[in-house]
Coordinates of C-alpha atoms in Angstrom, one line a residue:
M1033 CA -113.9 92.8 127.0
D1034 CA -112.4 93.8 130.3
K1035 CA -115.3 95.6 132.1
T1036 CA -113.0 98.4 133.2
V1037 CA -112.0 99.4 129.7
H1038 CA -114.7 100.9 127.5
G1039 CA -112.7 102.9 125.0
F1040 CA -109.2 103.2 123.4
L1041 CA -106.9 105.9 122.3
F1042 CA -103.8 105.2 120.2
D1043 CA -100.6 106.9 119.4
L1044 CA -99.7 106.8 115.7
D1045 CA -96.0 106.6 115.1
N1046 CA -94.4 103.3 116.1
T1047 CA -97.7 102.3 117.6
L1048 CA -100.3 101.9 114.8
I1049 CA -97.7 102.3 112.1
D1050 CA -94.1 101.3 112.0
R1051 CA -92.7 104.7 111.5
E1052 CA -89.1 103.7 112.2
A1053 CA -89.2 101.2 109.3
A1054 CA -90.8 103.8 107.0
F1055 CA -88.1 106.3 107.9
V1056 CA -85.3 103.8 107.2
R1057 CA -86.8 103.1 103.8
F1058 CA -87.1 106.8 103.1
A1059 CA -83.5 107.5 104.3
T1060 CA -82.1 104.6 102.2
R1061 CA -83.8 105.9 99.1
F1062 CA -82.5 109.4 99.8
Y1063 CA -79.0 108.1 100.2
E1064 CA -79.2 106.3 96.9
E1065 CA -80.6 109.4 95.1
R1066 CA -78.6 112.3 96.7
L1067 CA -75.8 111.2 99.0
R1068 CA -74.1 108.2 97.5
D1069 CA -71.6 110.5 95.7
A1070 CA -71.5 113.2 98.4
T1071 CA -70.1 111.2 101.3
S1072 CA -67.5 108.6 102.1
M1073 CA -69.8 106.9 104.6
T1074 CA -71.4 103.7 103.6
R1075 CA -75.2 103.5 103.1
D1076 CA -75.7 101.7 106.4
E1077 CA -73.6 104.3 108.3
T1078 CA -75.4 107.2 106.6
V1079 CA -78.9 105.8 107.3
A1080 CA -78.0 105.0 110.9
K1081 CA -76.9 108.6 111.4
M1082 CA -80.1 109.9 109.8
V1083 CA -82.2 107.7 112.0
H1084 CA -80.3 108.9 115.1
W1085 CA -80.9 112.5 114.1
D1086 CA -84.6 111.8 113.5
E1087 CA -85.2 110.7 117.1
D1088 CA -88.4 108.9 116.1
G1089 CA -89.7 112.1 114.6
Y1090 CA -89.5 114.1 117.8
V1091 CA -86.8 116.5 116.4
P1092 CA -88.3 119.4 114.5
R1093 CA -87.9 118.8 110.8
D1094 CA -86.1 122.1 110.2
E1095 CA -83.5 121.2 112.8
M1096 CA -83.0 117.8 111.4
F1097 CA -82.6 119.0 107.8
A1098 CA -80.1 121.7 109.0
R1099 CA -77.9 118.9 110.2
W1100 CA -78.2 117.2 106.9
V1101 CA -77.1 120.4 105.1
N1102 CA -74.1 120.8 107.4
E1103 CA -73.1 117.2 107.2
W1104 CA -73.2 116.8 103.5
P1105 CA -72.4 120.2 101.9
E1106 CA -71.3 118.5 98.7
A1107 CA -74.9 117.3 98.1
G1108 CA -76.2 120.9 97.6
L1109 CA -79.1 120.3 100.0
E1110 CA -81.5 123.1 100.9
P1111 CA -83.7 122.9 104.0
K1112 CA -86.9 124.2 102.4
R1113 CA -86.7 121.8 99.5
L1114 CA -85.8 118.9 101.9
L1115 CA -89.0 119.6 103.8
L1116 CA -91.1 119.4 100.6
Y1117 CA -89.2 116.3 99.5
Y1118 CA -89.8 114.7 102.9
R1119 CA -93.5 115.4 102.9
S1120 CA -94.0 114.0 99.4
E1121 CA -91.7 111.0 99.7
M1122 CA -92.1 109.8 103.3
K1123 CA -95.7 108.8 102.6
Q1124 CA -94.5 106.4 99.9
H1125 CA -92.8 104.4 102.6
V1126 CA -95.6 104.2 105.2
Q1127 CA -97.3 100.8 105.0
P1128 CA -100.5 99.6 106.5
D1129 CA -100.3 97.2 109.4
A1130 CA -102.9 94.5 108.5
D1131 CA -103.1 93.1 112.1
N1132 CA -103.6 96.5 113.7
N1133 CA -106.1 97.6 111.1
R1134 CA -108.0 94.4 111.6
L1135 CA -108.2 95.1 115.4
L1136 CA -109.4 98.6 114.8
A1137 CA -112.1 97.4 112.3
D1138 CA -113.2 95.0 115.0
L1139 CA -113.5 97.9 117.5
N1140 CA -115.7 99.7 115.0
R1141 CA -117.8 96.6 114.4
R1142 CA -118.4 96.3 118.1
G1143 CA -119.2 100.0 118.5
V1144 CA -116.2 100.6 120.9
P1145 CA -115.2 104.3 121.0
W1146 CA -111.6 104.9 120.0
G1147 CA -109.4 107.5 118.3
I1148 CA -105.8 108.5 117.4
V1149 CA -103.8 111.1 119.4
T1150 CA -100.5 112.0 117.8
N1151 CA -97.8 114.7 118.1
G1152 CA -96.6 116.2 114.9
T1153 CA -97.7 118.4 112.0
T1154 CA -101.2 118.2 110.7
V1155 CA -100.2 117.6 107.1
T1156 CA -97.6 115.0 107.8
Q1157 CA -99.7 113.0 110.2
H1158 CA -102.8 113.0 108.1
I1159 CA -100.7 111.9 105.1
A1160 CA -99.4 109.0 107.2
C1161 CA -102.9 108.0 108.3
R1162 CA -104.1 107.9 104.7
A1163 CA -101.1 105.9 103.6
A1164 CA -101.8 103.3 106.4
G1165 CA -105.5 103.2 105.7
L1166 CA -106.3 104.6 109.1
D1167 CA -108.2 107.6 107.8
Q1168 CA -111.0 105.2 106.7
L1169 CA -111.1 103.5 110.1
A1170 CA -110.5 106.2 112.8
P1171 CA -113.6 107.9 114.3
F1172 CA -111.3 110.9 115.0
I1173 CA -107.6 111.9 114.7
I1174 CA -106.2 114.6 117.0
V1175 CA -102.9 116.1 115.8
S1176 CA -100.9 118.2 118.3
E1177 CA -100.3 121.1 115.8
A1178 CA -104.0 121.5 115.2
A1179 CA -104.9 121.1 118.8
G1180 CA -102.4 123.7 120.0
Y1181 CA -100.8 121.5 122.6
K1182 CA -99.0 118.1 122.5
K1183 CA -98.7 115.0 124.6
P1184 CA -98.1 114.9 127.6
D1185 CA -100.1 118.1 128.0
P1186 CA -103.3 116.9 129.8
R1187 CA -105.5 119.1 127.6
I1188 CA -104.9 116.8 124.6
F1189 CA -106.0 113.8 126.6
R1190 CA -109.0 115.8 127.8
D1191 CA -110.0 116.6 124.2
A1192 CA -109.6 113.0 123.2
L1193 CA -111.7 111.8 126.1
E1194 CA -114.5 114.2 125.1
L1195 CA -114.5 112.8 121.6
T1196 CA -114.9 109.2 122.8
G1197 CA -118.1 110.3 124.5
L1198 CA -116.9 108.6 127.7
S1199 CA -117.1 110.4 131.0
S1200 CA -114.2 109.1 132.9
P1201 CA -110.5 108.7 131.9
E1202 CA -110.5 105.5 133.9
D1203 CA -112.7 104.0 131.2
V1204 CA -110.0 104.5 128.5
L1205 CA -106.9 102.5 127.7
F1206 CA -104.2 104.7 126.0
V1207 CA -101.8 102.8 123.8
G1208 CA -98.4 104.2 122.8
D1209 CA -94.7 103.7 122.5
N1210 CA -93.3 106.8 124.2
P1211 CA -92.9 106.4 128.0
I1212 CA -93.2 110.1 128.8
A1213 CA -95.6 111.5 126.1
D1214 CA -97.9 108.5 125.9
V1215 CA -97.7 106.4 129.1
N1216 CA -96.8 108.9 131.7
G1217 CA -99.0 111.6 130.2
A1218 CA -102.1 109.4 130.0
K1219 CA -101.5 107.9 133.4
R1220 CA -101.3 111.3 135.0
F1221 CA -104.6 112.2 133.3
G1222 CA -106.1 109.1 134.9
M1223 CA -106.2 106.7 132.0
K1224 CA -105.1 103.1 131.8
T1225 CA -102.1 102.5 129.6
A1226 CA -100.4 100.0 127.3
W1227 CA -96.8 100.4 126.3
V1228 CA -95.5 99.2 122.9
R1229 CA -92.1 98.0 124.0
R1230 CA -90.0 97.9 120.8
G1231 CA -87.3 96.0 122.5
R1232 CA -86.7 98.6 125.2
Q1233 CA -86.8 98.6 129.0
F1234 CA -89.4 100.9 130.6
P1235 CA -87.7 103.8 132.6
D1236 CA -87.4 103.0 136.3
D1237 CA -88.3 106.5 137.3
L1238 CA -91.8 106.4 135.8
Q1239 CA -94.9 104.7 137.0
P1240 CA -95.1 101.5 134.9
P1241 CA -97.9 100.9 132.3
D1242 CA -100.8 98.6 133.0
Y1243 CA -99.9 96.4 130.0
V1244 CA -96.7 95.9 128.0
V1245 CA -97.0 94.6 124.4
D1246 CA -94.7 94.2 121.4
H1247 CA -97.5 94.8 118.9
V1248 CA -100.8 96.6 119.2
A1249 CA -102.7 93.6 117.9
E1250 CA -101.8 91.7 121.1
L1251 CA -104.4 93.8 122.9
Q1252 CA -107.0 91.5 121.3
D1253 CA -105.9 88.8 123.7
I1254 CA -105.1 91.0 126.7
V1255 CA -108.4 92.8 126.9
C1256 CA -110.5 90.0 125.5
L1257 CA -111.6 91.6 122.3
S1258 CA -112.2 88.4 120.4
A1259 CA -115.8 87.3 119.9

């Protein structure tokens, strides 16, 4: 392993799990069950609009569901019921990433400190972790709602560093897909960073990450994790 990296912190959505794909599956099912007869839009058009409004989960759920209610009044949707439906159904569409989980299990086997740091609600994010098999692997999971502050707030990186047991942020590689919340936030705290690209260009106005990957499991080669 790279001597300058002694621990890892990982974002959850679209980093350790493919949240976008899970949301597309959720939205597709919702269209088939509730919207097919309530809109003249095709399934693909409707799902694309729902994905756009979701904004990778960064839009508050009540705000997103209010848009649904306004867009499809014929469907008789209610925001509170939508939230309950979302929490119960979204987990059905989260799938484990076998390659990522294998890498995390290897970190555990080697005794390398690591954890998950995610923005979101406590209930939703822990459900996602269980669905992906991460609750059985992660030494700790920090969720912004429970912490009281979210990325890129330096306090959440401070809390995570303390839980790794490492003394210096320079010892930690933070891995995430969001340029501002993950990469810029961790860099400003002093951590090394790896950006999960997802087919995008990194913003020119931000300090670039130390590594760029298309999949978390690529770190096994980049930081020499293989035995």
